[in-house]
Every structure is written in C-alpha cells, then in structure tokens.
Amino acid sequence: MAESEAVTTQSSTVEEWTQALAESKGSPGGGAGTGVMLAIAASLASMVAGYTEPSQDQGGELTDIHARARALREAALQLADDDAAASEAFGAAFRLEPGQERDDAIHHASVNAAKASAVLGERAMAAIEDLGWLASHGNPALIADVTVAFGALRAAVTGARTNVSFDLATLRSAGATLEGIREEHPVLWTTVQQLNSALDRIDQLTAGVDHRAAPTDTGALD
C-alpha cells in the first residue's frame, strides 16, 4: 500500500492496519483499536449464533441476535475509522502554537473524540446481554468462543470508558476544571459511569461460564 493511501479497516489488510497501529502516529490509535475489538466480539457472536440450533420458542430471539451481531461488526469497523479521523484532529490541535486558537481547537477535538468513544461504548454495552444469551443458550461446543468474545467485548468497553474519560480530562489543558467539565458535558460524564457498570456485568457473565470454557484450569481440581 502506498504511503499516501489512507489506512482504514475497510480497505486495508490486517497486516497493513496493525502495521499502521504500530507506528508512532496516533491514527489509528487506541480508540480505533477499541472499535476493532468490538468488531471481533461481534464476529464471534455472529459465528456462535450461526452454529446454534434454537429450541422451538427461541428461534426468533436467536435470529435477532444473529442479525444484530452482523450489523455490529460492520458498524464497529466504521466507528474504528471514525475514531482514527478524530485522533488526527486531536493531534493537530496540540501541535498549534499556544494561545486561544489552540485552546479552542483542543476543546473541540477533545469533545469530538470523547463523543466518538462514547458511541463505541454504547454499541458495546448494547451487545452484552446478547452475548450473555449465547453463553446460556448457544451451541455448548462453542463456549470457548463465547468467552473469547467476552474478552474482546471487555477490551472494547474498557477502551471506550478510558478514552471518554481521558478525552474529557484533556479539556483541562484548555483551562477547564473537572467540576466544570462534568457540568458542561453531563451525558459524557455519565457514560463513563455506565461503562464502569458494564465492565462489572461482563465480568459477572464471564465468571458464570469460565468453568465450562476452561475445564482444565487448575482451579477446577480444588
């Protein structure tokens, strides 16, 4: 791929995309990686749903879960690219000369970056119970894949939580206080707390199936 070509999840190979992620450029960065982790979780959920034979009264629910997982995979990759674009603006703001223009640019870029991560987080949170359903009712032979999906989903939620929080806190570089940030951006502030709760829910669901996914763990012999 030519140096001038944009590296995106849509047009690049995994090799090209991860090579770009490995460079000290910041775009793609951790936020875009969060989107890719969400896409991995959605892909695994879709696979498990496709291998699952539902009972007579579960067919409709499984069909809906399968459709949501397929749609989420596509959306997550697009959100990863959106976040990469937001990261470019974020970096550009900090390269400006000190002054009001730089402060305004940092504020604008930070809020946009936080919003992009919040959208990713919201989509990740919406997938938790679908994955929980697959943990309980999905093909039992694929419980390890469900657990891997939980791991990817947890990484996505963690990434979104951290990025929203960090981007909001960056507003302090433009003179804001944490109290002022909370008052000015209450929805984004609340999103951080919701993502924290989502991590607890993922951990709860994962703990409930870990004995099935990893039966040879040494703890199983205690």
Short mmCIF file of C-alpha atoms in Angstrom, two decimals:
data_model
loop_
_atom_site.label_atom_id
_atom_site.label_comp_id
_atom_site.label_asym_id
_atom_site.label_seq_id
_atom_site.Cartn_x
_atom_site.Cartn_y
_atom_site.Cartn_z
CA MET A 1 0.00 0.00 0.00
CA ALA A 2 1.35 3.43 -0.98
CA GLU A 3 2.42 5.74 1.82
CA SER A 4 -0.17 8.35 0.77
CA GLU A 5 -3.10 5.94 0.91
CA ALA A 6 -5.31 6.08 3.97
CA VAL A 7 -5.15 3.02 6.18
CA THR A 8 -8.68 2.01 7.13
CA THR A 9 -10.43 -1.11 8.37
CA GLN A 10 -12.43 -1.12 5.13
CA SER A 11 -9.60 -1.04 2.60
CA SER A 12 -6.53 -2.40 4.40
CA THR A 13 -5.42 -5.90 5.25
CA VAL A 14 -4.99 -6.91 8.89
CA GLU A 15 -1.22 -6.74 8.30
CA GLU A 16 -1.42 -3.20 6.91
CA TRP A 17 -3.80 -1.97 9.58
CA THR A 18 -1.83 -3.36 12.51
CA GLN A 19 1.40 -2.07 10.99
CA ALA A 20 -0.16 1.40 10.92
CA LEU A 21 -1.32 0.95 14.51
CA ALA A 22 2.26 0.09 15.49
CA GLU A 23 3.62 3.37 14.15
CA SER A 24 4.09 6.44 16.36
CA LYS A 25 1.42 8.46 14.59
CA GLY A 26 -1.66 8.13 16.81
CA SER A 27 -4.02 7.42 13.91
CA PRO A 28 -5.12 4.71 14.11
CA GLY A 29 -4.67 4.57 17.86
CA GLY A 30 -6.26 3.08 20.94
CA GLY A 31 -9.73 4.31 20.07
CA ALA A 32 -9.63 2.69 16.66
CA GLY A 33 -8.28 -0.45 18.32
CA THR A 34 -11.33 -0.35 20.57
CA GLY A 35 -13.55 -0.44 17.50
CA VAL A 36 -11.68 -3.41 16.07
CA MET A 37 -12.00 -5.29 19.38
CA LEU A 38 -15.74 -4.64 19.28
CA ALA A 39 -15.86 -5.97 15.71
CA ILE A 40 -14.05 -9.13 16.84
CA ALA A 41 -16.56 -9.64 19.65
CA ALA A 42 -19.45 -9.14 17.24
CA SER A 43 -17.92 -11.50 14.68
CA LEU A 44 -17.53 -14.27 17.23
CA ALA A 45 -21.09 -13.72 18.46
CA SER A 46 -22.32 -13.99 14.88
CA MET A 47 -20.38 -17.20 14.36
CA VAL A 48 -21.75 -18.80 17.53
CA ALA A 49 -25.29 -17.72 16.66
CA GLY A 50 -24.92 -19.25 13.22
CA TYR A 51 -23.84 -22.59 14.72
CA THR A 52 -26.65 -22.65 17.26
CA GLU A 53 -29.80 -24.71 16.76
CA PRO A 54 -32.54 -22.92 18.69
CA SER A 55 -35.34 -24.58 20.57
CA GLN A 56 -38.83 -24.07 19.16
CA ASP A 57 -39.51 -20.98 21.25
CA GLN A 58 -36.06 -19.40 20.80
CA GLY A 59 -35.82 -19.14 17.03
CA GLY A 60 -36.96 -15.54 16.77
CA GLU A 61 -34.67 -14.35 19.54
CA LEU A 62 -31.67 -16.12 18.05
CA THR A 63 -32.40 -14.67 14.61
CA ASP A 64 -32.49 -11.16 16.10
CA ILE A 65 -29.22 -11.71 17.98
CA HIS A 66 -27.56 -13.02 14.83
CA ALA A 67 -28.72 -10.01 12.83
CA ARG A 68 -27.56 -7.55 15.50
CA ALA A 69 -24.14 -9.20 15.68
CA ARG A 70 -23.66 -9.00 11.92
CA ALA A 71 -24.72 -5.35 11.87
CA LEU A 72 -22.48 -4.54 14.84
CA ARG A 73 -19.42 -6.00 13.13
CA GLU A 74 -19.85 -3.59 10.23
CA ALA A 75 -20.71 -0.63 12.44
CA ALA A 76 -17.76 -1.24 14.76
CA LEU A 77 -15.27 -1.16 11.90
CA GLN A 78 -16.73 2.10 10.63
CA LEU A 79 -16.58 3.53 14.15
CA ALA A 80 -12.93 2.48 14.33
CA ASP A 81 -12.21 4.54 11.22
CA ASP A 82 -14.25 7.45 12.57
CA ASP A 83 -12.19 7.38 15.74
CA ALA A 84 -8.95 7.36 13.73
CA ALA A 85 -10.12 10.54 11.98
CA ALA A 86 -10.97 12.12 15.34
CA SER A 87 -7.50 11.23 16.59
CA GLU A 88 -5.92 13.12 13.71
CA ALA A 89 -7.82 16.27 14.68
CA PHE A 90 -6.88 15.72 18.31
CA GLY A 91 -3.18 15.56 17.48
CA ALA A 92 -3.38 18.55 15.15
CA ALA A 93 -4.90 20.69 17.92
CA PHE A 94 -1.98 20.04 20.24
CA ARG A 95 0.51 20.97 17.53
CA LEU A 96 -0.83 24.53 17.32
CA GLU A 97 1.04 27.42 18.87
CA PRO A 98 -0.05 28.28 22.44
CA GLY A 99 -2.95 30.69 22.53
CA GLN A 100 -6.72 30.98 22.30
CA GLU A 101 -6.89 29.28 18.91
CA ARG A 102 -5.05 26.27 20.32
CA ASP A 103 -7.25 26.17 23.43
CA ASP A 104 -10.41 26.27 21.30
CA ALA A 105 -9.07 23.58 18.97
CA ILE A 106 -8.16 21.31 21.89
CA HIS A 107 -11.63 21.78 23.40
CA HIS A 108 -13.38 20.99 20.13
CA ALA A 109 -11.17 17.99 19.30
CA SER A 110 -11.38 16.59 22.82
CA VAL A 111 -15.17 16.73 22.91
CA ASN A 112 -15.45 15.17 19.45
CA ALA A 113 -13.03 12.40 20.41
CA ALA A 114 -14.98 11.74 23.63
CA LYS A 115 -18.23 11.58 21.67
CA ALA A 116 -16.75 9.13 19.18
CA SER A 117 -15.59 6.87 22.00
CA ALA A 118 -18.95 7.19 23.76
CA VAL A 119 -20.76 5.93 20.66
CA LEU A 120 -18.42 2.95 20.55
CA GLY A 121 -19.08 2.31 24.21
CA GLU A 122 -22.83 2.49 23.78
CA ARG A 123 -22.73 -0.04 20.95
CA ALA A 124 -20.52 -2.32 23.05
CA MET A 125 -22.84 -2.12 26.06
CA ALA A 126 -25.82 -3.00 23.88
CA ALA A 127 -24.11 -6.27 22.89
CA ILE A 128 -23.51 -7.56 26.42
CA GLU A 129 -26.84 -9.28 27.00
CA ASP A 130 -26.87 -10.81 23.52
CA LEU A 131 -23.55 -12.43 24.30
CA GLY A 132 -24.94 -13.47 27.67
CA TRP A 133 -27.83 -15.16 25.88
CA LEU A 134 -25.39 -17.08 23.69
CA ALA A 135 -23.45 -18.11 26.80
CA SER A 136 -26.62 -19.69 28.19
CA HIS A 137 -28.36 -20.93 25.05
CA GLY A 138 -25.72 -21.03 22.31
CA ASN A 139 -24.06 -24.13 20.94
CA PRO A 140 -22.23 -25.53 24.02
CA ALA A 141 -19.32 -26.71 21.87
CA LEU A 142 -18.51 -23.06 21.21
CA ILE A 143 -18.49 -21.78 24.78
CA ALA A 144 -14.77 -21.06 24.47
CA ASP A 145 -15.53 -18.76 21.53
CA VAL A 146 -18.18 -17.01 23.61
CA THR A 147 -15.62 -16.46 26.35
CA VAL A 148 -13.11 -15.06 23.86
CA ALA A 149 -15.87 -12.77 22.61
CA PHE A 150 -16.47 -11.61 26.18
CA GLY A 151 -12.76 -10.82 26.42
CA ALA A 152 -12.86 -8.76 23.24
CA LEU A 153 -16.03 -7.04 24.36
CA ARG A 154 -14.48 -6.21 27.72
CA ALA A 155 -11.49 -4.71 25.94
CA ALA A 156 -13.85 -2.60 23.84
CA VAL A 157 -15.80 -1.37 26.86
CA THR A 158 -12.57 -0.67 28.75
CA GLY A 159 -11.17 1.23 25.80
CA ALA A 160 -14.31 3.31 25.38
CA ARG A 161 -14.53 4.08 29.12
CA THR A 162 -10.88 5.10 29.30
CA ASN A 163 -10.93 7.19 26.14
CA VAL A 164 -14.10 9.09 27.05
CA SER A 165 -12.66 9.82 30.49
CA PHE A 166 -9.23 10.80 29.19
CA ASP A 167 -10.60 13.00 26.42
CA LEU A 168 -12.84 14.83 28.86
CA ALA A 169 -9.96 15.33 31.27
CA THR A 170 -7.87 16.74 28.43
CA LEU A 171 -10.17 19.76 28.46
CA ARG A 172 -8.17 20.85 31.50
CA SER A 173 -5.36 21.69 29.06
CA ALA A 174 -7.62 24.47 27.82
CA GLY A 175 -8.27 25.75 31.34
CA ALA A 176 -11.34 23.75 32.40
CA THR A 177 -11.77 22.07 35.79
CA LEU A 178 -13.15 18.58 36.35
CA GLU A 179 -16.20 20.06 38.05
CA GLY A 180 -16.75 22.40 35.11
CA ILE A 181 -16.33 19.53 32.65
CA ARG A 182 -18.95 17.46 34.49
CA GLU A 183 -21.40 20.37 34.41
CA GLU A 184 -20.77 21.15 30.74
CA HIS A 185 -20.82 17.54 29.49
CA PRO A 186 -23.12 15.59 31.85
CA VAL A 187 -24.06 12.94 29.29
CA LEU A 188 -20.45 12.06 28.51
CA TRP A 189 -19.59 12.11 32.21
CA THR A 190 -22.46 9.72 32.95
CA THR A 191 -21.36 7.46 30.10
CA VAL A 192 -18.09 6.80 31.93
CA GLN A 193 -20.04 5.54 34.96
CA GLN A 194 -22.29 3.40 32.76
CA LEU A 195 -19.26 1.83 31.11
CA ASN A 196 -17.82 1.05 34.53
CA SER A 197 -21.02 -0.80 35.41
CA ALA A 198 -20.89 -2.61 32.07
CA LEU A 199 -17.45 -3.96 32.93
CA ASP A 200 -18.86 -5.43 36.13
CA ARG A 201 -21.66 -7.09 34.16
CA ILE A 202 -19.22 -8.61 31.66
CA ASP A 203 -17.09 -9.96 34.50
CA GLN A 204 -20.17 -11.48 36.11
CA LEU A 205 -21.24 -13.21 32.91
CA THR A 206 -17.72 -14.42 32.13
CA ALA A 207 -17.26 -15.86 35.62
CA GLY A 208 -20.51 -17.77 35.19
CA VAL A 209 -19.23 -19.72 32.18
CA ASP A 210 -15.49 -19.90 32.77
CA HIS A 211 -15.73 -23.37 34.33
CA ARG A 212 -17.27 -24.60 31.08
CA ALA A 213 -14.84 -22.78 28.81
CA ALA A 214 -11.67 -23.77 30.69
CA PRO A 215 -12.41 -27.06 32.50
CA THR A 216 -8.72 -27.99 32.75
CA ASP A 217 -7.86 -24.87 34.73
CA THR A 218 -6.07 -25.92 37.91
CA GLY A 219 -8.82 -24.34 39.99
CA ALA A 220 -11.22 -26.99 38.71
CA LEU A 221 -9.33 -29.63 40.72
CA ASP A 222 -9.56 -27.84 44.05
#
